[in-house]
CSV table of C-alpha atoms in Angstrom, one decimal:
chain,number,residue,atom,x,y,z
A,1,UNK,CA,12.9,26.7,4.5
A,2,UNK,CA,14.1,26.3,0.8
A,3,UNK,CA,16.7,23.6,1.6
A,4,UNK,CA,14.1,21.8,4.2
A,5,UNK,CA,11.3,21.8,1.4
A,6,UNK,CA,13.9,20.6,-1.5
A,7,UNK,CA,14.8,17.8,1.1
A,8,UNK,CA,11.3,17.0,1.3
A,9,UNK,CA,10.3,16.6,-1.8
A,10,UNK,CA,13.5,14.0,-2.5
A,11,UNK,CA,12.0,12.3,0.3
A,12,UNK,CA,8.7,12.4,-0.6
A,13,UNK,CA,9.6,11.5,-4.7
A,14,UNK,CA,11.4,7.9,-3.0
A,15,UNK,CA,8.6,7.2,-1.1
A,16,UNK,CA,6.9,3.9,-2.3
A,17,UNK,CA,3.8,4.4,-2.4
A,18,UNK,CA,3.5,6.9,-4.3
A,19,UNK,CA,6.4,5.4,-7.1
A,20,UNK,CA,3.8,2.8,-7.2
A,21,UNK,CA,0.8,5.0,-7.7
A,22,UNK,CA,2.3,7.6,-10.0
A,23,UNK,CA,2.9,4.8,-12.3
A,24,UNK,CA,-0.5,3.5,-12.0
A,25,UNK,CA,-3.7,5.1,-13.9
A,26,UNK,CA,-4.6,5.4,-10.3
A,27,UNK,CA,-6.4,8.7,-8.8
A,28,UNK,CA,-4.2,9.2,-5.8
A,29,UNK,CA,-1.6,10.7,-7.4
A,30,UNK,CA,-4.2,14.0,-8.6
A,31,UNK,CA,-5.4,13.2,-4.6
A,32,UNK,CA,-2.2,14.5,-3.5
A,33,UNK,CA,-1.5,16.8,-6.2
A,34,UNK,CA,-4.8,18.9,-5.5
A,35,UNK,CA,-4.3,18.6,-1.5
A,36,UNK,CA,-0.4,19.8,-1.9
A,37,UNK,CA,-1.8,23.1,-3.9
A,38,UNK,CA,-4.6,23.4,-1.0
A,39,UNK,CA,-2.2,23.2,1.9
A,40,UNK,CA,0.0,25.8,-0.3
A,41,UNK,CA,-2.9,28.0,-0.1
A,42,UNK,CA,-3.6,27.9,3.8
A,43,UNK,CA,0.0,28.2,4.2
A,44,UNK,CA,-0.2,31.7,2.6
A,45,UNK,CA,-3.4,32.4,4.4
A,46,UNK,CA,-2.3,31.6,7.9
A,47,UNK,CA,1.1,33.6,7.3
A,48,UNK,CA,-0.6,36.5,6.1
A,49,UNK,CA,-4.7,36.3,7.2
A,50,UNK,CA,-6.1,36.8,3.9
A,51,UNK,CA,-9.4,35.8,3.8
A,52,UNK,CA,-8.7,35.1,-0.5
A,53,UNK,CA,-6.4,32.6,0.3
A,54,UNK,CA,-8.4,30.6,2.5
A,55,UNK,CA,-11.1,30.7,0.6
A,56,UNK,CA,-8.8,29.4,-2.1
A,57,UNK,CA,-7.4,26.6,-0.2
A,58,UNK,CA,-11.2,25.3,0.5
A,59,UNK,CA,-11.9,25.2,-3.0
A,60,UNK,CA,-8.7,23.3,-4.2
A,61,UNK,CA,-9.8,20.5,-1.3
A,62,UNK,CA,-13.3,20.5,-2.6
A,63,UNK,CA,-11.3,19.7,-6.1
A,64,UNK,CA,-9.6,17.1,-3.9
A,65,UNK,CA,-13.0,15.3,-2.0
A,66,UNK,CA,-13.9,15.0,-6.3
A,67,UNK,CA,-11.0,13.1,-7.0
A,68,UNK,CA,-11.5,10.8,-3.9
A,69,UNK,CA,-14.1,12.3,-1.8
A,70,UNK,CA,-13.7,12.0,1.9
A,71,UNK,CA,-10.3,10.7,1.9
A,72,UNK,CA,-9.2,14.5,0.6
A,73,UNK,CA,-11.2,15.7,4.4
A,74,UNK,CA,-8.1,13.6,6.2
A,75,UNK,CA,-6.3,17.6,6.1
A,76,UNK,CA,-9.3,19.0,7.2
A,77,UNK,CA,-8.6,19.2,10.8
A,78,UNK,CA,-5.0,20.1,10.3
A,79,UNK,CA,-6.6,23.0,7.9
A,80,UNK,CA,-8.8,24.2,10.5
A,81,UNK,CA,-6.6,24.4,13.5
A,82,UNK,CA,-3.3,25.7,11.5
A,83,UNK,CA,-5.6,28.9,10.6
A,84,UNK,CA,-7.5,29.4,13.5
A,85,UNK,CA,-4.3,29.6,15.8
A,86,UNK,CA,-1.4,30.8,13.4
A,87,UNK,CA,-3.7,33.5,11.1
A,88,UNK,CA,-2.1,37.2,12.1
A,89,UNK,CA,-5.9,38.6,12.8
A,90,UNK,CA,-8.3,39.2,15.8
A,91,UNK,CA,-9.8,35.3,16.7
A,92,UNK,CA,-13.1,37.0,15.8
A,93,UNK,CA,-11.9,37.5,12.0
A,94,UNK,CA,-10.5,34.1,12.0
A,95,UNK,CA,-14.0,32.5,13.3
A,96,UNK,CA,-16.0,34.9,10.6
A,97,UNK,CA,-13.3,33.2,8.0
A,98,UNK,CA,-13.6,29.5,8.3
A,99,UNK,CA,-17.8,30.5,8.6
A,100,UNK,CA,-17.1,31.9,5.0
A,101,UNK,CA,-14.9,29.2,3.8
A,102,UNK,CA,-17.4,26.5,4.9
A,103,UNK,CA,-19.7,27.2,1.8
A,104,UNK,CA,-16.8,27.8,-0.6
A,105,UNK,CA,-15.8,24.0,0.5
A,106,UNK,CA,-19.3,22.0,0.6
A,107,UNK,CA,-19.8,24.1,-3.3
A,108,UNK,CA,-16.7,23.0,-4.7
A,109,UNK,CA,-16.9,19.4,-2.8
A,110,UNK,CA,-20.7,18.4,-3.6
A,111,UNK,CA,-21.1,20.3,-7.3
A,112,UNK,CA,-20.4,16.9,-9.3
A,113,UNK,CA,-22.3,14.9,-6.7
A,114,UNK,CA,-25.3,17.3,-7.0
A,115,UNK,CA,-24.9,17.5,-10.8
A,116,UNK,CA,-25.0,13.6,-10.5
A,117,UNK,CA,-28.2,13.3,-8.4
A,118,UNK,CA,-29.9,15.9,-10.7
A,119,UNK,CA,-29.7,13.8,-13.6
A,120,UNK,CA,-31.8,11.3,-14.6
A,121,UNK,CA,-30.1,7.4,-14.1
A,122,UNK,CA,-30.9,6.4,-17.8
A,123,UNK,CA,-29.0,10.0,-19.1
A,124,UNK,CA,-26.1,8.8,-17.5
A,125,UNK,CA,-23.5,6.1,-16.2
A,126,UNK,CA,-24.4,3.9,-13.3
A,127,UNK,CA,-22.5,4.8,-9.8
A,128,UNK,CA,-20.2,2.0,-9.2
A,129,UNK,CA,-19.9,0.9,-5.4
A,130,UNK,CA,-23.1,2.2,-4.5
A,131,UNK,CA,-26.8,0.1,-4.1
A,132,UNK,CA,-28.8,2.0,-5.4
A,133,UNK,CA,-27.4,4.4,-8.2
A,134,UNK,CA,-26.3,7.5,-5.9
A,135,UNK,CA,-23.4,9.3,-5.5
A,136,UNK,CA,-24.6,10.5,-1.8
A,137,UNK,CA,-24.8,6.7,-1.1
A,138,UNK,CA,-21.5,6.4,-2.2
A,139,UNK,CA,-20.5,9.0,0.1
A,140,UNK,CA,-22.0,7.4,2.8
A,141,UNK,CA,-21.6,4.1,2.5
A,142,UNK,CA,-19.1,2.4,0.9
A,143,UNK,CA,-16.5,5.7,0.6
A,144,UNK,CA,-17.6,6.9,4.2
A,145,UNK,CA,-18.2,4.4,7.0
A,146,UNK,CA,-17.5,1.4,4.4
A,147,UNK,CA,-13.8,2.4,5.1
A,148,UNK,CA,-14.0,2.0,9.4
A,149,UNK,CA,-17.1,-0.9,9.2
A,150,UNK,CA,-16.5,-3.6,7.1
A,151,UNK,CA,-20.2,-3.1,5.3
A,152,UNK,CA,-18.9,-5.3,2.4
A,153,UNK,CA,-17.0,-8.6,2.1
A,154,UNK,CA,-14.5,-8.7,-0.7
A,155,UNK,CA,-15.5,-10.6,-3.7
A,156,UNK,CA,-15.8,-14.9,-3.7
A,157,UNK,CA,-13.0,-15.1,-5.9
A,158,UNK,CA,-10.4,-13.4,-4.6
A,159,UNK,CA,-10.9,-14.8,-0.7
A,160,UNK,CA,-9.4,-18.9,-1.8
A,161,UNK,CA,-6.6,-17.4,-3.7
A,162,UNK,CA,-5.8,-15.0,-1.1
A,163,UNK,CA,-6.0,-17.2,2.1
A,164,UNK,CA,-3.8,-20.2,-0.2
A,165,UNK,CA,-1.1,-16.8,-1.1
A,166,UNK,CA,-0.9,-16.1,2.5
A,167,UNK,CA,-1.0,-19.6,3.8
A,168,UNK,CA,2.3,-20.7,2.5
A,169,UNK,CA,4.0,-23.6,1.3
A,170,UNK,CA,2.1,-26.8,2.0
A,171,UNK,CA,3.6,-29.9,0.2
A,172,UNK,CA,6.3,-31.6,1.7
A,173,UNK,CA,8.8,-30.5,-1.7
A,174,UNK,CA,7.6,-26.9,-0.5
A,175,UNK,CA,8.6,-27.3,3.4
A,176,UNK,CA,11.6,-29.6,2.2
A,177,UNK,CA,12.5,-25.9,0.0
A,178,UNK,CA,12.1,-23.4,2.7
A,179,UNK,CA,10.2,-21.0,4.4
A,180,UNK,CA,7.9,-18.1,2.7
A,181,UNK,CA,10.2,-17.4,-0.1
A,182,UNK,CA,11.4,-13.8,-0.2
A,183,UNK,CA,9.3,-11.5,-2.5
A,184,UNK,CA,6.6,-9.4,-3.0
A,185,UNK,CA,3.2,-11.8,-2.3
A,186,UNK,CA,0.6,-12.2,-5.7
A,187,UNK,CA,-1.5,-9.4,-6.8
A,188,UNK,CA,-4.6,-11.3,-5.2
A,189,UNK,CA,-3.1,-11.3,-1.7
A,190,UNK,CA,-2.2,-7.5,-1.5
A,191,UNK,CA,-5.7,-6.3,-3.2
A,192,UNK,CA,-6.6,-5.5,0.4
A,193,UNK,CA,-5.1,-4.4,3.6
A,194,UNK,CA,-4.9,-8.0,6.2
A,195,UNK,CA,-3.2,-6.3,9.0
A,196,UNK,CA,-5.5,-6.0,12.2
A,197,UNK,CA,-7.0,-2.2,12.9
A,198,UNK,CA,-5.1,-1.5,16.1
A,199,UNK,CA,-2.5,1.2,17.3
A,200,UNK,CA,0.9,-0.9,16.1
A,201,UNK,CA,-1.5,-1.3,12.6
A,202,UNK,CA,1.3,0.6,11.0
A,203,UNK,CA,4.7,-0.4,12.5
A,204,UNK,CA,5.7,-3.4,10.1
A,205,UNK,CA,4.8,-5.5,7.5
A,206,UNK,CA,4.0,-4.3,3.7
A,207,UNK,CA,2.0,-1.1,5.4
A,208,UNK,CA,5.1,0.4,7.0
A,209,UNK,CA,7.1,-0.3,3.6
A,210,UNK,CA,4.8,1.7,2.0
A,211,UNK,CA,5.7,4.9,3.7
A,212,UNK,CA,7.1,4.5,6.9
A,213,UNK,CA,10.8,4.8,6.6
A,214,UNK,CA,11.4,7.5,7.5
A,215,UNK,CA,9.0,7.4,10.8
A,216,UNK,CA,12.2,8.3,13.8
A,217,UNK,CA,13.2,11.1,11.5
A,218,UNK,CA,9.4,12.7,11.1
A,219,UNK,CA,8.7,11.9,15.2
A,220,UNK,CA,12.3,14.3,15.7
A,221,UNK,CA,11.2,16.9,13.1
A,222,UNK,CA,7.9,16.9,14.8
A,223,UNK,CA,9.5,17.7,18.5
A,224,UNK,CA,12.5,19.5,17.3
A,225,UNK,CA,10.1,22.4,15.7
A,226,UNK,CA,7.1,22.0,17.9
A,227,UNK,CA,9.1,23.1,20.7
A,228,UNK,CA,10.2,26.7,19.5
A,229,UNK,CA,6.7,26.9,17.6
A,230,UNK,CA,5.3,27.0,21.7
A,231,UNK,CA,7.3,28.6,23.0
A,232,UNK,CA,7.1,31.4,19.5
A,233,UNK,CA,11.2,31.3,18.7
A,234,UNK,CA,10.0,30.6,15.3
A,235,UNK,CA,8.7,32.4,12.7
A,236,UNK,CA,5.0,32.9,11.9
A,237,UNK,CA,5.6,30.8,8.5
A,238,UNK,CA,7.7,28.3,10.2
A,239,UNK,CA,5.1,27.6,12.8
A,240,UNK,CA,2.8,27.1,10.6
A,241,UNK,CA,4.1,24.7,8.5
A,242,UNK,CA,5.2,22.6,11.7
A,243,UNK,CA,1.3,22.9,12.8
A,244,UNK,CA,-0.2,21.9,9.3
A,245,UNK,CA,2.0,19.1,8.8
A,246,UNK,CA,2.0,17.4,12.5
A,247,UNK,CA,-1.5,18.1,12.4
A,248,UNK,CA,-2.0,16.2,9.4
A,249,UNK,CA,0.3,13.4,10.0
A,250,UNK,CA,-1.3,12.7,13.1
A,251,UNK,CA,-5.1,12.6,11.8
A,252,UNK,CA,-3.7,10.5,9.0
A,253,UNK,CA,-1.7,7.9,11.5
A,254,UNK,CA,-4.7,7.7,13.4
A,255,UNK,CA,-7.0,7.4,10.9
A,256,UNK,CA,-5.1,4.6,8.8
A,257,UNK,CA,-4.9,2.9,12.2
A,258,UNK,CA,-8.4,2.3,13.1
A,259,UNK,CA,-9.4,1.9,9.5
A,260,UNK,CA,-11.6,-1.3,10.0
A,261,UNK,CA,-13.0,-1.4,6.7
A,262,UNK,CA,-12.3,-1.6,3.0
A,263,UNK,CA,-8.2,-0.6,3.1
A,264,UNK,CA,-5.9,-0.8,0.8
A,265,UNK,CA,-1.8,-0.2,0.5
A,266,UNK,CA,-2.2,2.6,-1.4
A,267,UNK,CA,-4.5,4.9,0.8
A,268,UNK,CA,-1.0,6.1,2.4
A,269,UNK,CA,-0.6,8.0,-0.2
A,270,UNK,CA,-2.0,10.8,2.0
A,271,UNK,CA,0.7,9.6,4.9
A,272,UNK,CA,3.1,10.3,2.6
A,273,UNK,CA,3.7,14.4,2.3
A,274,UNK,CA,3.7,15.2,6.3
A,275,UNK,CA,6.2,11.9,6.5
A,276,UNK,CA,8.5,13.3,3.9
A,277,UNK,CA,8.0,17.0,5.5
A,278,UNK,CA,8.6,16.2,8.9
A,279,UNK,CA,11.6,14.3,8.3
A,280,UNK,CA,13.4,16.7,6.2
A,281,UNK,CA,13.0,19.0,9.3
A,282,UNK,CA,14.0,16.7,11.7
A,283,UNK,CA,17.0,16.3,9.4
A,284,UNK,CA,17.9,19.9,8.9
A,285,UNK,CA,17.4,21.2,12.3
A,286,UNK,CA,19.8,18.3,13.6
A,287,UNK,CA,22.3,19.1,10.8
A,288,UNK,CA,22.0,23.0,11.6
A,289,UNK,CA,22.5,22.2,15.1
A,290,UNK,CA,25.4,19.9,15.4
A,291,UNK,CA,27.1,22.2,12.3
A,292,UNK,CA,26.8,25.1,14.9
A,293,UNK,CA,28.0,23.5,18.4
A,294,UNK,CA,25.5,22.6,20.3
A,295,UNK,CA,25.9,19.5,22.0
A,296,UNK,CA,22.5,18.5,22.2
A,297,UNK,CA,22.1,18.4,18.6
A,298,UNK,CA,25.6,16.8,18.4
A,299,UNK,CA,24.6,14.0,20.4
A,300,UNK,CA,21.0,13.3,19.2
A,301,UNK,CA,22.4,13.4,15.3
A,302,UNK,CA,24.2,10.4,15.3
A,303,UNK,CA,21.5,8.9,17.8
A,304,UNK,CA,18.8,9.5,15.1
A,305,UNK,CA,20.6,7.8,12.2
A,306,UNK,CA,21.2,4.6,15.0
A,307,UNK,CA,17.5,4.4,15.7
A,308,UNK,CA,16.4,4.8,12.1
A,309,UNK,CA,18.9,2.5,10.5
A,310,UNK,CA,17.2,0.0,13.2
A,311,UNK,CA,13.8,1.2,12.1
A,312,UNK,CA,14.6,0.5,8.1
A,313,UNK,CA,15.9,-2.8,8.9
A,314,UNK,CA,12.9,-3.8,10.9
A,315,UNK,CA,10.8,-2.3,8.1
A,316,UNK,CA,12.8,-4.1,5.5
A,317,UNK,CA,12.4,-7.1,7.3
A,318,UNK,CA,9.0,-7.0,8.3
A,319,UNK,CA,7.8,-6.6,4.6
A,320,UNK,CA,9.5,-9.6,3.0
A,321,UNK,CA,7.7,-11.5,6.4
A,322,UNK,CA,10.6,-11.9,8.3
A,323,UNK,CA,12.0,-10.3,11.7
A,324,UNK,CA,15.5,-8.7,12.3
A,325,UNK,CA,16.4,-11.5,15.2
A,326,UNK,CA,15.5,-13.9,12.3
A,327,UNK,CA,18.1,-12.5,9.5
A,328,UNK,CA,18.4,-16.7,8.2
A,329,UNK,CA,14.6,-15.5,6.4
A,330,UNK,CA,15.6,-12.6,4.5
A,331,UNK,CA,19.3,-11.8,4.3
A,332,UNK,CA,19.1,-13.9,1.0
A,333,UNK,CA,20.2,-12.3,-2.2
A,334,UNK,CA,19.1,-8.6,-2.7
A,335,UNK,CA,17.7,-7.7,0.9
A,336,UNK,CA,21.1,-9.4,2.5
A,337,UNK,CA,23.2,-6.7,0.3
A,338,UNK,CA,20.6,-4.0,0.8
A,339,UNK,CA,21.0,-4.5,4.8
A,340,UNK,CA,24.5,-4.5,4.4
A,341,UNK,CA,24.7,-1.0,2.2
A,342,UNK,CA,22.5,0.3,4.8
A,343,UNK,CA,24.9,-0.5,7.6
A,344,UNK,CA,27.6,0.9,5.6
A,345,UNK,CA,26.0,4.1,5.0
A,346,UNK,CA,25.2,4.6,8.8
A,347,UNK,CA,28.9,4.5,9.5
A,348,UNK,CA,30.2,6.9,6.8
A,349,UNK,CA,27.6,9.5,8.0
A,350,UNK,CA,28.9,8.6,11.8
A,351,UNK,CA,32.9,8.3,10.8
A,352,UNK,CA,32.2,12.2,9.3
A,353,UNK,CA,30.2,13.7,11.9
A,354,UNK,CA,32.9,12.4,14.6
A,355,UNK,CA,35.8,13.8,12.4
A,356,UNK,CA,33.8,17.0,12.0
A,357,UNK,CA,32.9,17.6,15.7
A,358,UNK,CA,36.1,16.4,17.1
A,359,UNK,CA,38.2,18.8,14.5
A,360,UNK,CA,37.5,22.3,14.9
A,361,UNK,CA,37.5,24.7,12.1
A,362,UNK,CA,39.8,27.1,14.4
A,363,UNK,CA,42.7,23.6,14.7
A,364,UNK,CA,42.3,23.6,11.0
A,365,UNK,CA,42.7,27.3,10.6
A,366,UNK,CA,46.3,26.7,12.3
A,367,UNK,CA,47.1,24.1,10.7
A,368,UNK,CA,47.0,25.2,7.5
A,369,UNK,CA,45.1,25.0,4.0
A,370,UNK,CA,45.7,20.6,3.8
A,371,UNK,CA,44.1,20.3,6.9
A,372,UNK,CA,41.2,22.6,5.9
A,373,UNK,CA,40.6,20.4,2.9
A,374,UNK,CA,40.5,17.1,5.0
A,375,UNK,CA,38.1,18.8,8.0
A,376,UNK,CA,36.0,19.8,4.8
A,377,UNK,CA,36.0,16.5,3.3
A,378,UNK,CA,35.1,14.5,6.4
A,379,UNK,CA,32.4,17.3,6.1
A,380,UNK,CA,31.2,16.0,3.0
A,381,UNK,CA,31.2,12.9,3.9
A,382,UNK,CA,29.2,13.2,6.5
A,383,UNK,CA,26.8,14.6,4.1
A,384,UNK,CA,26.7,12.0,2.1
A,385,UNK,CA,26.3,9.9,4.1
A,386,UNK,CA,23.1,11.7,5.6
A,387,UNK,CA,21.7,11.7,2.6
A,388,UNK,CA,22.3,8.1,1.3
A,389,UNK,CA,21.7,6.9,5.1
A,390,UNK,CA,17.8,8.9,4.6
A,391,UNK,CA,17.4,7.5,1.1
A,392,UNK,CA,19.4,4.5,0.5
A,393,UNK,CA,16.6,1.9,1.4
A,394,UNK,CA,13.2,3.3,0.5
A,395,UNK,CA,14.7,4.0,-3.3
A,396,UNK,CA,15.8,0.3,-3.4
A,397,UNK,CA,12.8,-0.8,-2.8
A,398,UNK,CA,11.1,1.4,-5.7
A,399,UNK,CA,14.0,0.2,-7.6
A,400,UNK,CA,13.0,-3.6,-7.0
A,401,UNK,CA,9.3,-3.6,-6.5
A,402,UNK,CA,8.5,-1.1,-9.5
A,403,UNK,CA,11.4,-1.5,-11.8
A,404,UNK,CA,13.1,1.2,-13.3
């Protein structure tokens, strides 16, 4: 669990959205922050059934739905059902529990709020977003169904320059130059979320660069460790961790998905931990397997990097508004040599799982301490490979987009 949770967080330190965020005065990163410490929490109260911890793990989200109210609830079913079916006591004690921690969360969630309402308007600062001066219509409204109903249009002056930054070049000198140039469109044009609520919402453009590159490798993770978790070839803690975090990555895909409202880029912020989580399992559970014979695992290893190297390039080339069958768009300068370190990657970490699975540790045993040192090189190749292969793209990205 160590190395899978050290993997993780690489993964989830390179993910873009949150590079962007953490270097923003922007509350998302304390979002994530307080609803990492409250999944901790349940963690320790499903593996052992202490009522403490749960009740613990409520009040860190209600610190959570203060920093960005309901978008800390996106957990909340993940919460419920990890306990209720992974807690080591009778299903009556874990019913009586999640009664108990209801209070502890709507205390800890609504105590600012209430404080708010109990004050008198002139004693203290207006309630941005909101009609009428309330917190609760904040809640509601424009935090609450103003994120699936689009309640509110976006300011006059920011629709003309959006709908000239996304129209394109228009002057002949413009067509006469090129296509959409390559690059990042203006501030105005990403200040909200222009992709169509639907099920493919999430599968390109600037929303998938955000933190979906890593999406083949968190689907394996998700199948590889479901499967024992059914099937109970897993440990209690193990289970639980594959229930929290496909639990919450599905409630957040979905949810970001139908968003029909007020969205912007940096909501998947809250995509981002179960992405990174369940794609450092999917990576060490195919690494453990292939490293210990089985075929299966041997076979779906190198398959995996295959379909994810496709996946990054899509995603690569989705964001800068191009297509992979159209490579004339974006292979230009930077994304042309990112595409082709990508490539290169993929076949290091191939070239050393071959050598590795096709010489035996036994062969190089008779062969004698040289051969030992090659097999474990090709080893280590393979490794880094891996791990540049998982890494390589999303961190150019930060690297490009944020600056150093």
């Amino acid at each position: 669990m160590r190395g899978t949770a050290l993997i993780a967080a690489l993964l989830l330190a390179l993910m873009p959205v949150l590079v962007a965020i953490n270097r923003t005065n922007n509350m998302d990163s304390a979002l994530v922050l307080a609803v990492l410490l409250s999944a901790w929490a349940l963690l320790a109260a499903a593996q052992t059934g202490r009522r403490a911890r749960l009740l613990l793990a409520m009040a860190a989200l209600g610190v959570a739905f203060n920093v960005k109210m309901l978008a800390a609830f996106i957990v909340l079913p993940a919460f419920v059902l990890t306990y209720a079916i992974s807690a080591p006591v009778p299903l009556r004690r874990r019913i009586a529990d999640l009664l108990f921690a209801a209070p502890v969360l709507a205390a800890c969630a609504l105590s600012w709020a209430l404080v708010c309402e109990f004050t008198a308007p002139q004693s203290r600062p207006f309630v941005g977003s909101s009609q009428a001066n309330s917190v609760l219509e904040l809640m509601v409204g424009h935090n609450g169904l103003g994120r699936f109903v689009a309640l509110l249009k976006p300011a006059a002056q920011y629709v003309a320059p959006v709908r000239q930054a996304r129209a394109g070049p228009t002057s002949a000198g413009d067509e006469a130059a090129g296509a959409t140039p390559v690059g990042p469109r203006s501030a105005l044009s990403r200040l909200f979320v222009r992709a169509p609520a639907g099920p493919l919402r999430l599968f390109g453009g600037q929303l998938a660069a955000q933190a979906g590159w890593w999406l083949p490798l968190a689907l394996t993770g998700l199948a590889v460790r479901a499967w024992p978790a059914l099937r109970r070839q897993q440990s209690r803690t193990e289970s639980a961790a594959v229930l929290l975090m496909g639990g919450w990555f599905v409630t957040a895909w979905a949810l970001f998905s139908a968003t029909g409202g007020i969205m912007h880029f940096y909501y998947l912020a809250t995509l981002a931990p179960p992405m990174a989580a369940l794609a450092a399992m999917g990576v060490v559970s195919l690494w453990r397997g292939a490293a210990a014979g089985a075929r299966v695992a041997a076979l779906a290893f190198p398959a995996i990097l295959i379909v994810t190297a496709a996946w990054q390039l899509h995603v690569h080339a989705s964001a800068l508004d191009g297509s992979v069958f159209d490579p004339g768009r974006w292979l230009a300068g930077w994304p042309g040599w990112l595409a082709i370190a990508l490539l290169g990657c993929v076949g290091a970490a191939l070239a050393g799982l071959l050598v590795a699975r096709l010489w035996p540790a036994q062969q190089g045993l008779r062969w004698g301490e040289r051969h030992r040192a090659l097999r474990g090189a090709a080893c280590g190749g393979a490794h880094c490979g891996v791990a540049l292969r998982c890494w390589a793209a999303p961190a150019c990205w930060c690297c490009r987009w944020h600056g150093p």
